[in-house]
Amino acid sequence: MQTAHLPASILIMRSDSAYFADVCKILDSSGYAYSVCKSPEEALSKVRELHFDGIVLDIGGRDVFDMDIIASIRQERPQTPVIILSSNIAVGSTVSALRMGAFDFIVMPSSAEHLLRSLNRAVRHRRQRESEKRYAQEIEDKLKGNIGWTGQDLDIGIINIFAAVAEFRDPDDRTHNVRMGHYCHIMARALSLPRSFVDAVSIGAPLHDIGKFCMPDSILLKEGSLTKVEYDLMKGHTSYGKQMLMECGLPDMDIAASIAITHHERWDGTGYPKRLREKTIPIEGRIANLCDQYDTLRSTRPYKRAISHKEAFVLLTKGDGRTLPEHFDPEILEVFREQAPAFDAIFELNMPSVVKQLVKSDSM
């Protein structure tokens, strides 16, 4: 059940709990390599010396635990997810752990399937974060000579924290969220918008689908078309996203929240959730709508196949009856025509290799 072909290394801080031995057996039987430590101090020391794909802090049934260890670990290894195991179901402990940056909080005893699912997600998360850092550098190296983008002012920390929440529920969107930031950055610059606005859009765009965290798996991962009831429920992710971003307590989330609520609005008034028209849709929503449509067309989803850049360009600029040029701000659509090669480069650099092979096979 392990998440990748390469063995994953886990650090476990043990406790005197009755379930600790069972946790070790689960890891043994699932192919995980692991190292055991006895205290938060030893865990931090090992983290400083070695790289782990995930860290499990077994705090047993303790009512009081120094959650600062989570922050200390994340300061040393910000890409390494931390999972808390506890038989104490106090809500305060859970909230404190998540606020300090824990990836997951599992109430023990728990099933082997539940524990492994969390570990698999954690390891995928870490490895994806590493891949995204490499992809971002490749994209910058390839494109900055053409579009003058350095990306130095982007708040990557905020992007990673919140985009990871959306990925946790919808792993197919993992690289989609990253690419959205790049697409929208290009478009905002090409539209000669203020630098502060360009940066805000670049930060906010990867968070556009954060509201999907509130969607049930039966809808989010459904293969095939949604029913009308399911589709109406799915539309709610825009409102949930705005609410989550406005109430998250972080500064400068106004643009991100606006993108979340408006990225499915259309120029001709046929979008959702409010059926806004033309310039009643804020500019950031108009930009994100086109970028989201492009990337969705090019990506595999449970209900559709991926298509090539050429096919996506034709659908957006000429339409096919379902996707129409009338859905997009004419000025933004014209800028897209000019920037389309950069969109293709971003997607090619940041798409899963298996999807890339499928697209090439379909276009032959």
Short mmCIF file of C-alpha atoms in Angstrom, two decimals:
data_model
loop_
_atom_site.label_atom_id
_atom_site.label_comp_id
_atom_site.label_asym_id
_atom_site.label_seq_id
_atom_site.Cartn_x
_atom_site.Cartn_y
_atom_site.Cartn_z
CA MET A 1 0.00 0.00 0.00
CA GLN A 2 3.01 2.29 0.05
CA THR A 3 2.73 5.43 -2.01
CA ALA A 4 5.79 5.24 -4.23
CA HIS A 5 8.29 2.79 -5.68
CA LEU A 6 11.13 4.20 -3.60
CA PRO A 7 11.12 3.19 0.08
CA ALA A 8 9.87 5.90 2.41
CA SER A 9 11.67 6.68 5.65
CA ILE A 10 9.57 7.53 8.72
CA LEU A 11 10.68 8.85 12.10
CA ILE A 12 8.48 7.75 15.04
CA MET A 13 8.56 9.23 18.50
CA ARG A 14 7.40 6.38 20.69
CA SER A 15 5.27 6.45 23.81
CA ASP A 16 4.17 3.88 26.37
CA SER A 17 0.83 3.49 24.63
CA ALA A 18 -0.56 0.01 24.08
CA TYR A 19 -0.87 0.61 20.35
CA PHE A 20 2.76 1.59 19.63
CA ALA A 21 3.83 -1.99 18.82
CA ASP A 22 0.87 -2.34 16.45
CA VAL A 23 1.91 0.82 14.62
CA CYS A 24 5.40 -0.61 14.09
CA LYS A 25 3.94 -3.88 12.77
CA ILE A 26 1.79 -1.95 10.31
CA LEU A 27 4.84 -0.10 9.01
CA ASP A 28 6.88 -3.33 8.79
CA SER A 29 4.19 -5.08 6.77
CA SER A 30 3.77 -2.13 4.41
CA GLY A 31 7.39 -1.65 3.37
CA TYR A 32 8.12 1.54 5.29
CA ALA A 33 11.56 2.00 6.80
CA TYR A 34 11.42 3.71 10.16
CA SER A 35 13.56 4.98 12.98
CA VAL A 36 12.39 5.25 16.58
CA CYS A 37 13.17 7.97 19.13
CA LYS A 38 12.00 8.35 22.72
CA SER A 39 11.43 12.06 23.25
CA PRO A 40 10.67 15.34 21.45
CA GLU A 41 14.26 16.42 22.00
CA GLU A 42 15.62 13.26 20.38
CA ALA A 43 13.14 13.63 17.51
CA LEU A 44 14.35 17.17 16.82
CA SER A 45 17.98 16.03 16.98
CA LYS A 46 17.36 13.26 14.45
CA VAL A 47 15.47 15.62 12.17
CA ARG A 48 18.45 17.96 12.13
CA GLU A 49 20.80 15.13 11.21
CA LEU A 50 18.72 13.08 8.78
CA HIS A 51 16.05 13.49 6.09
CA PHE A 52 12.73 11.70 6.60
CA ASP A 53 9.70 11.43 4.32
CA GLY A 54 7.37 11.75 7.29
CA ILE A 55 7.38 12.10 11.06
CA VAL A 56 4.96 10.38 13.44
CA LEU A 57 4.66 11.76 16.96
CA ASP A 58 2.94 9.20 19.16
CA ILE A 59 1.85 11.20 22.21
CA GLY A 60 -0.27 8.44 23.74
CA GLY A 61 -3.07 9.67 25.97
CA ARG A 62 -1.30 12.69 27.38
CA ASP A 63 -3.58 15.61 28.15
CA VAL A 64 -0.63 17.99 27.96
CA PHE A 65 1.96 17.89 25.20
CA ASP A 66 4.41 20.56 24.11
CA MET A 67 3.10 21.30 20.62
CA ASP A 68 6.05 23.64 20.02
CA ILE A 69 7.99 20.57 18.90
CA ILE A 70 5.89 20.59 15.73
CA ALA A 71 6.89 24.16 14.94
CA SER A 72 10.53 23.34 15.70
CA ILE A 73 10.48 20.35 13.35
CA ARG A 74 8.82 22.36 10.60
CA GLN A 75 11.40 25.10 11.03
CA GLU A 76 14.17 22.57 10.47
CA ARG A 77 12.38 20.57 7.73
CA PRO A 78 9.43 22.62 6.39
CA GLN A 79 8.73 20.09 3.62
CA THR A 80 8.43 17.11 5.99
CA PRO A 81 4.87 16.38 7.18
CA VAL A 82 4.16 15.60 10.83
CA ILE A 83 1.38 13.20 11.89
CA ILE A 84 0.15 13.11 15.49
CA LEU A 85 -1.13 9.86 17.05
CA SER A 86 -3.09 10.21 20.28
CA SER A 87 -5.76 8.43 22.28
CA ASN A 88 -6.75 11.80 23.72
CA ILE A 89 -9.66 13.10 21.63
CA ALA A 90 -9.69 16.60 23.13
CA VAL A 91 -10.64 19.07 20.43
CA GLY A 92 -8.15 21.57 21.79
CA SER A 93 -5.24 19.19 21.23
CA THR A 94 -6.30 18.56 17.65
CA VAL A 95 -6.70 22.24 16.84
CA SER A 96 -3.39 23.13 18.50
CA ALA A 97 -1.54 20.47 16.52
CA LEU A 98 -3.01 21.58 13.19
CA ARG A 99 -2.35 25.24 13.94
CA MET A 100 1.27 24.44 14.67
CA GLY A 101 1.54 22.82 11.25
CA ALA A 102 0.74 19.14 11.78
CA PHE A 103 -0.28 17.34 8.59
CA ASP A 104 -2.81 15.07 10.31
CA PHE A 105 -4.10 14.14 13.77
CA ILE A 106 -5.20 10.52 14.19
CA VAL A 107 -7.18 9.36 17.20
CA MET A 108 -5.93 5.96 18.34
CA PRO A 109 -6.60 3.13 18.24
CA SER A 110 -7.19 3.41 14.52
CA SER A 111 -7.35 0.94 11.65
CA ALA A 112 -4.24 0.02 9.69
CA GLU A 113 -5.96 1.32 6.56
CA HIS A 114 -6.57 4.73 8.11
CA LEU A 115 -3.00 5.06 9.35
CA LEU A 116 -1.48 3.97 6.04
CA ARG A 117 -3.75 6.27 4.08
CA SER A 118 -2.52 9.20 6.14
CA LEU A 119 1.12 8.15 5.79
CA ASN A 120 0.76 7.67 2.04
CA ARG A 121 -0.73 11.11 1.67
CA ALA A 122 1.99 12.60 3.83
CA VAL A 123 4.78 11.03 1.80
CA ARG A 124 3.12 12.00 -1.48
CA HIS A 125 2.75 15.52 -0.10
CA ARG A 126 6.43 15.82 0.76
CA ARG A 127 7.63 14.40 -2.54
CA GLN A 128 5.20 16.57 -4.47
CA ARG A 129 6.43 19.67 -2.65
CA GLU A 130 9.98 18.74 -3.65
CA SER A 131 8.89 18.22 -7.26
CA GLU A 132 7.01 21.50 -7.34
CA LYS A 133 10.08 23.39 -6.15
CA ARG A 134 12.08 21.88 -8.99
CA TYR A 135 9.29 22.56 -11.51
CA ALA A 136 8.98 26.17 -10.37
CA GLN A 137 12.70 26.69 -10.88
CA GLU A 138 12.58 25.08 -14.31
CA ILE A 139 9.65 27.27 -15.32
CA GLU A 140 11.36 30.41 -14.07
CA ASP A 141 14.64 29.54 -15.81
CA LYS A 142 12.84 28.87 -19.08
CA LEU A 143 10.37 31.75 -19.08
CA LYS A 144 11.87 34.69 -17.22
CA GLY A 145 13.90 35.73 -20.26
CA ASN A 146 10.64 36.06 -22.25
CA ILE A 147 8.28 37.54 -19.69
CA GLY A 148 10.58 39.18 -17.13
CA TRP A 149 9.29 37.14 -14.20
CA THR A 150 11.53 36.28 -11.26
CA GLY A 151 8.93 35.27 -8.71
CA GLN A 152 11.09 36.55 -5.85
CA ASP A 153 8.25 38.38 -4.16
CA LEU A 154 5.73 35.52 -4.07
CA ASP A 155 4.77 34.26 -0.65
CA ILE A 156 5.35 30.58 -1.34
CA GLY A 157 4.73 29.66 2.27
CA ILE A 158 1.08 30.75 2.15
CA ILE A 159 0.57 29.06 -1.20
CA ASN A 160 1.96 25.75 0.03
CA ILE A 161 -0.05 25.68 3.26
CA PHE A 162 -3.44 26.32 1.69
CA ALA A 163 -2.92 24.59 -1.65
CA ALA A 164 -1.94 21.50 0.35
CA VAL A 165 -5.36 21.53 2.01
CA ALA A 166 -7.08 21.36 -1.37
CA GLU A 167 -4.67 18.65 -2.55
CA PHE A 168 -5.44 16.55 0.51
CA ARG A 169 -8.98 16.06 -0.81
CA ASP A 170 -8.37 16.20 -4.56
CA PRO A 171 -4.89 14.87 -5.46
CA ASP A 172 -5.58 15.24 -9.20
CA ASP A 173 -5.48 19.02 -8.69
CA ARG A 174 -2.01 19.00 -7.13
CA THR A 175 -0.02 20.38 -10.06
CA HIS A 176 -3.08 22.23 -11.39
CA ASN A 177 -2.98 24.57 -8.39
CA VAL A 178 0.70 25.35 -8.91
CA ARG A 179 0.26 26.04 -12.61
CA MET A 180 -2.66 28.38 -11.92
CA GLY A 181 -0.30 30.72 -10.11
CA HIS A 182 2.06 30.81 -13.08
CA TYR A 183 -0.67 31.29 -15.69
CA CYS A 184 -2.33 34.11 -13.78
CA HIS A 185 0.99 35.81 -13.14
CA ILE A 186 1.71 35.88 -16.87
CA MET A 187 -1.74 37.20 -17.72
CA ALA A 188 -1.74 39.92 -15.06
CA ARG A 189 1.67 41.16 -16.21
CA ALA A 190 0.64 41.11 -19.87
CA LEU A 191 -2.42 43.19 -18.95
CA SER A 192 -0.05 45.81 -17.41
CA LEU A 193 -1.71 45.57 -14.01
CA PRO A 194 0.10 47.03 -10.95
CA ARG A 195 2.94 44.95 -9.54
CA SER A 196 1.24 44.61 -6.16
CA PHE A 197 -1.86 43.24 -7.89
CA VAL A 198 0.21 40.84 -10.01
CA ASP A 199 1.80 39.43 -6.87
CA ALA A 200 -1.56 39.13 -5.10
CA VAL A 201 -3.07 37.24 -8.06
CA SER A 202 -0.04 34.95 -8.22
CA ILE A 203 -0.49 34.08 -4.55
CA GLY A 204 -4.27 33.83 -4.70
CA ALA A 205 -4.75 31.79 -7.88
CA PRO A 206 -3.39 28.46 -6.53
CA LEU A 207 -5.98 28.73 -3.75
CA HIS A 208 -8.97 29.05 -6.09
CA ASP A 209 -10.30 25.54 -5.34
CA ILE A 210 -9.67 25.52 -1.58
CA GLY A 211 -13.44 25.16 -1.10
CA LYS A 212 -13.27 21.64 -2.55
CA PHE A 213 -12.06 20.59 0.87
CA CYS A 214 -15.73 20.81 1.87
CA MET A 215 -16.98 18.61 -0.98
CA PRO A 216 -17.81 14.91 -0.42
CA ASP A 217 -15.61 12.32 -2.15
CA SER A 218 -18.68 10.89 -3.91
CA ILE A 219 -18.83 14.12 -5.92
CA LEU A 220 -15.20 15.15 -6.02
CA LEU A 221 -13.90 11.82 -7.31
CA LYS A 222 -16.91 10.68 -9.31
CA GLU A 223 -16.21 9.14 -12.70
CA GLY A 224 -18.63 10.39 -15.29
CA SER A 225 -21.02 13.32 -15.31
CA LEU A 226 -22.52 14.75 -12.15
CA THR A 227 -26.27 14.75 -11.66
CA LYS A 228 -28.00 18.12 -11.40
CA VAL A 229 -28.15 17.80 -7.61
CA GLU A 230 -24.46 16.85 -7.44
CA TYR A 231 -23.51 19.70 -9.78
CA ASP A 232 -25.44 22.21 -7.67
CA LEU A 233 -23.61 20.96 -4.59
CA MET A 234 -20.25 21.20 -6.37
CA LYS A 235 -20.93 24.83 -7.20
CA GLY A 236 -20.80 25.49 -3.47
CA HIS A 237 -17.01 25.09 -3.43
CA THR A 238 -16.72 28.69 -4.64
CA SER A 239 -18.60 30.11 -1.66
CA TYR A 240 -16.88 27.80 0.79
CA GLY A 241 -13.52 28.86 -0.64
CA LYS A 242 -14.23 32.54 -0.17
CA GLN A 243 -15.39 31.97 3.39
CA MET A 244 -12.34 29.89 4.29
CA LEU A 245 -9.90 32.45 2.91
CA MET A 246 -11.64 35.45 4.44
CA GLU A 247 -11.74 33.79 7.86
CA CYS A 248 -8.30 32.16 7.86
CA GLY A 249 -6.72 35.00 9.82
CA LEU A 250 -3.90 35.61 7.34
CA PRO A 251 -3.33 39.07 5.82
CA ASP A 252 -3.88 40.03 2.18
CA MET A 253 -6.34 37.26 1.34
CA ASP A 254 -8.90 39.57 -0.32
CA ILE A 255 -7.77 38.80 -3.88
CA ALA A 256 -7.50 35.08 -3.13
CA ALA A 257 -11.03 35.06 -1.73
CA SER A 258 -12.31 36.99 -4.75
CA ILE A 259 -10.74 34.45 -7.12
CA ALA A 260 -12.26 31.58 -5.14
CA ILE A 261 -15.80 32.98 -5.45
CA THR A 262 -15.60 34.25 -9.06
CA HIS A 263 -13.35 31.87 -11.04
CA HIS A 264 -16.42 30.11 -12.51
CA GLU A 265 -18.25 33.31 -13.50
CA ARG A 266 -18.47 33.94 -17.26
CA TRP A 267 -18.39 37.12 -19.32
CA ASP A 268 -21.81 36.30 -20.87
CA GLY A 269 -23.47 35.73 -17.48
CA THR A 270 -23.82 31.94 -17.75
CA GLY A 271 -21.38 31.11 -14.94
CA TYR A 272 -21.83 30.58 -11.20
CA PRO A 273 -22.47 31.12 -8.33
CA LYS A 274 -23.99 34.59 -8.97
CA ARG A 275 -24.24 34.66 -12.80
CA LEU A 276 -22.24 37.88 -12.91
CA ARG A 277 -21.74 39.52 -16.31
CA GLU A 278 -18.87 41.35 -17.99
CA LYS A 279 -17.06 43.82 -15.74
CA THR A 280 -19.22 43.09 -12.74
CA ILE A 281 -16.83 40.12 -12.50
CA PRO A 282 -13.59 41.40 -10.91
CA ILE A 283 -10.53 41.30 -13.15
CA GLU A 284 -8.87 38.61 -11.03
CA GLY A 285 -11.90 36.35 -11.52
CA ARG A 286 -11.91 36.93 -15.27
CA ILE A 287 -8.22 36.04 -15.48
CA ALA A 288 -8.56 32.94 -13.29
CA ASN A 289 -11.59 31.71 -15.25
CA LEU A 290 -9.70 31.48 -18.52
CA CYS A 291 -6.58 30.01 -16.89
CA ASP A 292 -8.65 27.42 -15.06
CA GLN A 293 -10.48 26.45 -18.25
CA TYR A 294 -7.21 26.03 -20.16
CA ASP A 295 -5.60 23.82 -17.54
CA THR A 296 -8.73 21.74 -17.00
CA LEU A 297 -8.98 21.06 -20.73
CA ARG A 298 -5.37 19.88 -20.77
CA SER A 299 -5.67 17.70 -17.66
CA THR A 300 -7.04 14.24 -17.04
CA ARG A 301 -9.99 14.16 -14.67
CA PRO A 302 -12.13 11.23 -13.48
CA TYR A 303 -14.77 12.33 -16.01
CA LYS A 304 -12.60 13.32 -19.03
CA ARG A 305 -9.41 12.74 -20.97
CA ALA A 306 -6.61 15.25 -21.39
CA ILE A 307 -6.25 17.13 -24.68
CA SER A 308 -3.28 18.81 -26.36
CA HIS A 309 -2.35 22.49 -26.25
CA LYS A 310 -3.47 22.94 -29.85
CA GLU A 311 -6.91 21.45 -29.12
CA ALA A 312 -7.32 23.54 -25.97
CA PHE A 313 -6.35 26.73 -27.83
CA VAL A 314 -8.96 26.06 -30.52
CA LEU A 315 -11.68 25.33 -27.95
CA LEU A 316 -11.04 28.54 -26.03
CA THR A 317 -10.68 30.84 -29.03
CA LYS A 318 -13.26 29.30 -31.39
CA GLY A 319 -15.50 27.19 -29.14
CA ASP A 320 -17.16 23.81 -29.50
CA GLY A 321 -20.70 24.56 -28.35
CA ARG A 322 -19.95 23.81 -24.70
CA THR A 323 -16.88 26.04 -24.28
CA LEU A 324 -17.35 29.36 -26.09
CA PRO A 325 -15.25 32.50 -26.61
CA GLU A 326 -18.24 34.43 -25.23
CA HIS A 327 -17.46 32.98 -21.82
CA PHE A 328 -14.30 35.09 -21.54
CA ASP A 329 -13.46 38.77 -21.35
CA PRO A 330 -12.49 39.64 -24.98
CA GLU A 331 -9.42 41.56 -23.83
CA ILE A 332 -8.22 38.67 -21.69
CA LEU A 333 -8.89 36.20 -24.50
CA GLU A 334 -6.78 38.32 -26.84
CA VAL A 335 -3.93 38.38 -24.33
CA PHE A 336 -4.22 34.61 -24.02
CA ARG A 337 -3.73 34.31 -27.79
CA GLU A 338 -0.44 36.19 -27.41
CA GLN A 339 0.71 34.30 -24.31
CA ALA A 340 -0.42 30.81 -25.38
CA PRO A 341 3.15 29.50 -25.99
CA ALA A 342 4.04 30.36 -22.38
CA PHE A 343 0.92 28.51 -21.16
CA ASP A 344 2.02 25.45 -23.11
CA ALA A 345 5.54 25.65 -21.67
CA ILE A 346 4.22 25.86 -18.11
CA PHE A 347 1.96 22.87 -18.61
CA GLU A 348 4.63 20.76 -20.28
CA LEU A 349 7.10 21.44 -17.48
CA ASN A 350 4.62 20.78 -14.69
CA MET A 351 2.41 17.93 -15.85
CA PRO A 352 2.60 14.29 -14.71
CA SER A 353 4.61 12.17 -17.15
CA VAL A 354 1.84 9.57 -17.45
CA VAL A 355 -0.62 12.23 -18.60
CA LYS A 356 1.95 13.66 -20.98
CA GLN A 357 2.31 10.23 -22.61
CA LEU A 358 -1.47 9.85 -22.93
CA VAL A 359 -1.79 13.25 -24.60
CA LYS A 360 1.00 12.45 -27.06
CA SER A 361 -0.60 9.11 -27.88
CA ASP A 362 -3.99 10.73 -28.53
CA SER A 363 -2.48 13.34 -30.85
CA MET A 364 -0.56 10.88 -33.01
#
